[in-house]
Coordinates of C-alpha atoms and ligand atoms in Angstrom, one line a residue:
V1 CA 14.1 -2.4 5.9
L2 CA 15.8 -4.2 3.0
R3 CA 19.1 -4.3 4.8
D4 CA 17.7 -7.2 6.9
L5 CA 16.2 -9.2 4.1
I6 CA 17.2 -11.8 1.6
G7 CA 14.4 -13.6 -0.2
Y8 CA 13.0 -15.4 -3.2
S9 CA 9.5 -15.6 -4.5
R10 CA 8.2 -17.3 -7.6
A11 CA 4.7 -18.6 -7.0
M12 CA 4.4 -22.4 -7.4
Y13 CA 8.2 -22.7 -7.7
A14 CA 9.9 -21.5 -4.6
N15 CA 9.2 -19.0 -1.8
W16 CA 11.2 -18.0 1.3
I17 CA 12.4 -14.9 3.0
W18 CA 15.2 -14.5 5.5
H19 CA 15.2 -11.8 8.2
R20 CA 18.8 -11.5 9.3
R21 CA 18.3 -9.5 12.5
L22 CA 15.5 -11.9 13.7
Q23 CA 17.6 -15.0 12.6
L24 CA 14.3 -16.1 11.1
V25 CA 13.5 -17.7 7.8
V26 CA 9.8 -17.9 6.7
D27 CA 9.2 -20.8 4.4
A28 CA 11.8 -22.9 2.7
G29 CA 11.3 -23.1 -1.0
E30 CA 14.0 -24.7 -3.2
G31 CA 17.3 -23.0 -3.5
L32 CA 17.2 -21.5 0.1
Q33 CA 20.6 -22.9 1.1
L34 CA 22.2 -21.9 -2.2
A35 CA 21.1 -18.3 -1.8
L36 CA 22.0 -18.1 1.8
G37 CA 25.5 -19.3 0.9
S38 CA 27.9 -18.3 3.7
H39 CA 24.8 -17.2 5.7
V40 CA 23.5 -20.7 5.8
F41 CA 24.3 -20.9 9.5
G42 CA 22.5 -17.6 10.3
P43 CA 19.0 -18.8 10.9
S44 CA 17.9 -20.1 14.3
W45 CA 14.3 -20.3 13.3
V46 CA 12.4 -21.5 10.2
A47 CA 8.7 -20.9 10.2
I48 CA 6.8 -22.9 7.6
T49 CA 3.4 -21.3 6.6
H50 CA 2.0 -24.4 4.9
G51 CA 3.2 -27.7 3.4
H52 CA 3.0 -26.9 -0.3
S53 CA 6.0 -27.9 -2.3
D54 CA 7.1 -24.3 -3.2
H55 CA 7.4 -23.6 0.6
V56 CA 9.0 -26.8 1.9
L57 CA 11.3 -28.4 -0.7
G58 CA 14.2 -26.4 0.5
L59 CA 14.1 -27.9 4.0
P60 CA 16.2 -31.0 3.3
G61 CA 18.8 -28.9 1.5
L62 CA 19.1 -26.3 4.2
I63 CA 19.3 -28.9 7.0
A64 CA 21.8 -31.1 5.2
A65 CA 24.0 -28.0 4.3
R66 CA 24.1 -27.0 8.0
R67 CA 25.0 -30.5 9.1
F68 CA 27.6 -31.3 6.5
G69 CA 28.8 -27.9 5.4
K70 CA 31.7 -25.9 6.9
G71 CA 30.6 -23.8 9.9
A72 CA 28.5 -24.0 13.0
T73 CA 27.3 -27.5 12.2
D74 CA 25.9 -28.1 15.7
K75 CA 24.0 -24.8 15.9
P76 CA 20.4 -25.6 16.9
L77 CA 17.6 -24.9 14.4
T78 CA 14.0 -24.9 15.2
V79 CA 11.4 -25.5 12.5
L80 CA 7.9 -24.4 13.3
H81 CA 5.3 -25.8 11.0
P82 CA 1.5 -26.3 10.9
E83 CA 0.6 -29.4 12.8
G84 CA -0.2 -32.3 10.6
S85 CA 1.6 -30.8 7.6
R86 CA 2.2 -33.6 5.1
G87 CA 4.7 -31.5 3.1
V88 CA 6.9 -31.0 6.2
Q89 CA 6.5 -34.7 7.1
G90 CA 7.7 -35.5 3.6
A91 CA 10.9 -33.4 4.1
R92 CA 11.5 -35.2 7.4
D93 CA 11.0 -38.6 5.9
F94 CA 13.4 -37.7 3.1
L95 CA 16.2 -36.7 5.5
A96 CA 15.6 -39.8 7.6
G97 CA 15.7 -42.0 4.4
V98 CA 18.8 -40.5 2.8
Y99 CA 20.8 -40.1 6.0
P100 CA 19.8 -43.0 8.2
G101 CA 21.5 -42.8 11.6
V102 CA 22.5 -39.1 11.2
A103 CA 21.3 -36.8 14.0
F104 CA 20.5 -33.3 12.8
P105 CA 20.5 -30.5 15.4
V106 CA 16.9 -29.7 14.4
T107 CA 13.8 -29.4 16.6
W108 CA 10.6 -29.9 14.7
M109 CA 7.8 -27.9 16.4
P110 CA 4.3 -28.5 15.2
V111 CA 2.2 -25.5 16.0
A112 CA -1.5 -24.5 16.0
P113 CA -2.9 -21.0 15.5
G114 CA -2.2 -19.0 18.6
A115 CA 1.1 -20.7 19.3
S116 CA 3.8 -18.4 20.7
V117 CA 7.6 -19.0 21.2
P118 CA 10.1 -16.6 22.8
I119 CA 12.9 -15.6 20.4
G120 CA 15.7 -13.0 20.4
G121 CA 16.8 -14.0 23.9
G122 CA 13.2 -13.6 25.2
R123 CA 12.7 -10.0 24.2
M124 CA 10.4 -11.0 21.4
R125 CA 7.8 -13.7 20.6
L126 CA 7.2 -15.5 17.4
E127 CA 3.5 -16.1 17.0
A128 CA 1.5 -18.2 14.6
F129 CA -2.0 -17.1 13.4
L130 CA -4.6 -18.8 11.3
V131 CA -4.9 -17.6 7.7
R132 CA -7.3 -18.6 4.9
H133 CA -5.6 -20.7 2.1
T134 CA -6.6 -24.1 0.9
S135 CA -8.3 -26.8 3.1
E136 CA -4.9 -27.6 4.6
L137 CA -4.0 -25.8 7.8
A138 CA -2.1 -22.6 6.8
L139 CA -0.4 -20.1 9.2
G140 CA 0.8 -16.6 9.1
Y141 CA 3.5 -15.5 11.5
R142 CA 4.4 -12.4 13.4
V143 CA 7.2 -11.3 15.7
V144 CA 6.0 -9.2 18.6
E145 CA 8.3 -7.2 20.8
S146 CA 7.2 -6.1 24.3
R147 CA 8.0 -2.4 24.7
R148 CA 7.2 0.3 27.2
R149 CA 5.9 3.8 26.5
L150 CA 4.6 6.8 28.4
K151 CA 1.0 6.5 29.4
R152 CA -1.4 8.5 27.4
E153 CA -2.3 10.9 30.2
Y154 CA 1.4 12.0 30.4
A155 CA 2.0 12.1 26.7
S156 CA 0.2 15.4 26.3
R157 CA 1.9 17.2 29.2
P158 CA 4.9 19.5 28.7
Q159 CA 8.2 17.7 28.5
A160 CA 9.8 19.5 31.4
E161 CA 6.9 18.5 33.7
V162 CA 7.1 14.9 32.5
E163 CA 10.9 14.8 33.2
A164 CA 10.4 16.3 36.6
L165 CA 7.8 13.7 37.5
A166 CA 10.1 10.9 36.3
R167 CA 13.0 12.2 38.3
S168 CA 10.8 12.3 41.4
G169 CA 10.5 8.6 41.3
R170 CA 7.3 8.1 39.5
R171 CA 8.9 6.8 36.3
D172 CA 7.5 3.2 36.7
D173 CA 3.8 4.2 37.0
M174 CA 4.1 6.7 34.2
M175 CA 5.0 3.9 31.8
E176 CA 2.8 1.1 30.3
P177 CA 3.8 -2.0 28.4
Y178 CA 2.6 -2.5 24.8
D179 CA 3.2 -5.0 22.0
H180 CA 5.0 -3.8 18.9
V181 CA 4.8 -5.9 15.7
V182 CA 8.3 -6.0 14.3
F183 CA 7.6 -8.4 11.4
A184 CA 4.6 -10.2 10.0
H185 CA 4.2 -12.6 7.1
S186 CA 0.8 -13.8 5.7
G187 CA 2.1 -17.0 4.1
D188 CA -0.1 -17.9 1.1
A189 CA -3.4 -16.5 2.1
M190 CA -6.4 -14.3 1.6
P191 CA -6.0 -10.9 3.3
V192 CA -5.0 -11.2 7.0
D193 CA -6.7 -9.6 9.9
V194 CA -5.7 -6.0 10.1
H195 CA -5.4 -5.9 13.9
L196 CA -2.7 -8.7 13.8
V197 CA -0.4 -6.5 11.8
K198 CA -1.2 -3.1 13.3
S199 CA 1.7 -0.6 12.9
A200 CA 4.1 -3.4 12.0
D201 CA 7.6 -2.4 10.9
L202 CA 7.4 -4.8 8.0
L203 CA 4.6 -6.8 6.5
V204 CA 5.2 -9.5 3.8
H205 CA 1.8 -10.3 2.2
D206 CA 0.6 -12.7 -0.4
A207 CA -0.5 -10.8 -3.6
T208 CA -0.8 -13.5 -6.2
F209 CA -3.4 -11.7 -8.3
L210 CA -3.2 -8.2 -9.9
H211 CA -6.9 -8.3 -10.5
E212 CA -9.7 -9.8 -8.5
A213 CA -11.3 -11.2 -11.7
D214 CA -8.3 -13.5 -12.2
R215 CA -9.0 -15.3 -8.9
R216 CA -11.1 -18.4 -9.1
E217 CA -10.9 -19.7 -5.6
P218 CA -10.5 -17.7 -2.4
I219 CA -7.0 -18.9 -1.5
H220 CA -4.7 -16.0 -2.4
A221 CA -5.0 -12.3 -1.9
T222 CA -4.8 -9.6 -4.6
T223 CA -2.3 -6.8 -4.8
G224 CA -5.1 -4.4 -4.0
E225 CA -6.1 -6.4 -0.9
A226 CA -2.5 -6.5 0.4
L227 CA -2.2 -2.8 -0.1
Q228 CA -5.5 -2.3 1.7
V229 CA -4.4 -4.3 4.7
A230 CA -1.1 -2.4 4.8
A231 CA -2.9 1.0 4.6
Q232 CA -5.5 0.1 7.3
A233 CA -2.9 -1.3 9.6
G234 CA -0.5 1.6 9.0
V235 CA 2.5 -0.7 8.5
R236 CA 5.8 1.0 7.8
A237 CA 6.9 -1.2 4.9
L238 CA 5.1 -3.7 2.7
V239 CA 6.7 -6.5 0.7
I240 CA 4.3 -7.9 -1.9
N241 CA 5.0 -11.6 -2.3
H242 CA 4.0 -14.5 -4.5
L243 CA 2.8 -12.5 -7.6
S244 CA 1.6 -15.0 -10.2
I245 CA 4.0 -15.7 -13.1
R246 CA 1.0 -15.4 -15.4
Y247 CA 1.7 -11.6 -15.4
D248 CA 4.3 -10.4 -17.8
R249 CA 6.5 -8.1 -15.6
A250 CA 6.9 -5.4 -18.3
T251 CA 3.2 -4.7 -18.1
A252 CA 2.5 -5.8 -14.6
L253 CA 4.9 -3.4 -12.9
P254 CA 3.4 -0.2 -14.3
T255 CA -0.1 -1.5 -13.2
L256 CA 1.2 -2.4 -9.8
R257 CA 2.9 0.9 -9.3
A258 CA -0.3 2.7 -10.3
Q259 CA -2.2 0.6 -7.7
V260 CA 0.3 1.5 -5.0
A261 CA 0.1 5.2 -5.9
G262 CA -3.7 5.1 -5.7
S263 CA -4.0 2.9 -2.7
G264 CA -3.8 5.3 0.2
F265 CA -0.9 3.2 1.6
A266 CA 1.9 5.7 2.5
G267 CA 4.8 3.4 3.6
E268 CA 7.7 1.8 1.8
C269 CA 6.5 -0.7 -0.8
W270 CA 8.4 -3.5 -2.6
L271 CA 7.7 -6.5 -4.8
L272 CA 9.8 -9.5 -4.1
D273 CA 10.1 -11.0 -7.6
E274 CA 12.4 -14.0 -7.7
D275 CA 15.5 -12.7 -5.9
R276 CA 14.9 -9.0 -6.5
F277 CA 13.2 -6.4 -4.3
V278 CA 11.6 -4.2 -6.9
A279 CA 10.7 -0.6 -5.7
L280 CA 7.0 0.1 -6.3
R281 CA 7.2 3.8 -5.6
S282 CA 9.0 5.9 -8.1
Ligands
ZN301 ZN1 2.9 -20.9 -2.7

């Protein structure tokens, strides 16, 4: 899972994650273009979850680096963002003000919950879904791949019989299409709907609080809630994101590892802490 990922998470400072295989960046906190370095031309998609500064201040830097840096300076980039986002509008205004007359190869795509765009040459779709954060519109995103599988009534039959049926020309009606969630990201949010992230290969989930008692307003999930979503959805890997800097890591990590061990979540589990993916299972 980590092979595909570069990320940074420091709540209130900067948050973003890059999924190399999907050519997708979720959020654009400061430092994004610096960390991507020679990979700065990799992303084709940026999906902004909400307009708070720790999620959008890296947009001007990324877009300017792609326009004026050395590389594929005309490669198209599409930025999905919640419609009406003032933070994203501020980044656009900044670019227009500093570089008047410069055309950037960027498509700004305001999206509402339920929006879906084809990616990966049309094999997959990038979908936006509503999450609960502050009063401003906030989105989570998921990447869904259309796959085919053997229908249930055939799955229990002996393999030799299934193969014989397939060879006899029935292959097409023996198969059914289904949606597989390759990647999902909660943005900053309370726990997401489990059915949206069912069996996902990778879930990145907000977990700002180690303890529910530390949460004053219902705008961020706890580590326990993120683990519960991951367990109930049966995701293969969970990346815990956006952990508050109020927690001293030397004491927070043992607490978090104990939560993971007792959570009933059996998949891979990591904490994205600044630029490090910290293993949460010993
Ligand atoms: Zn944030």
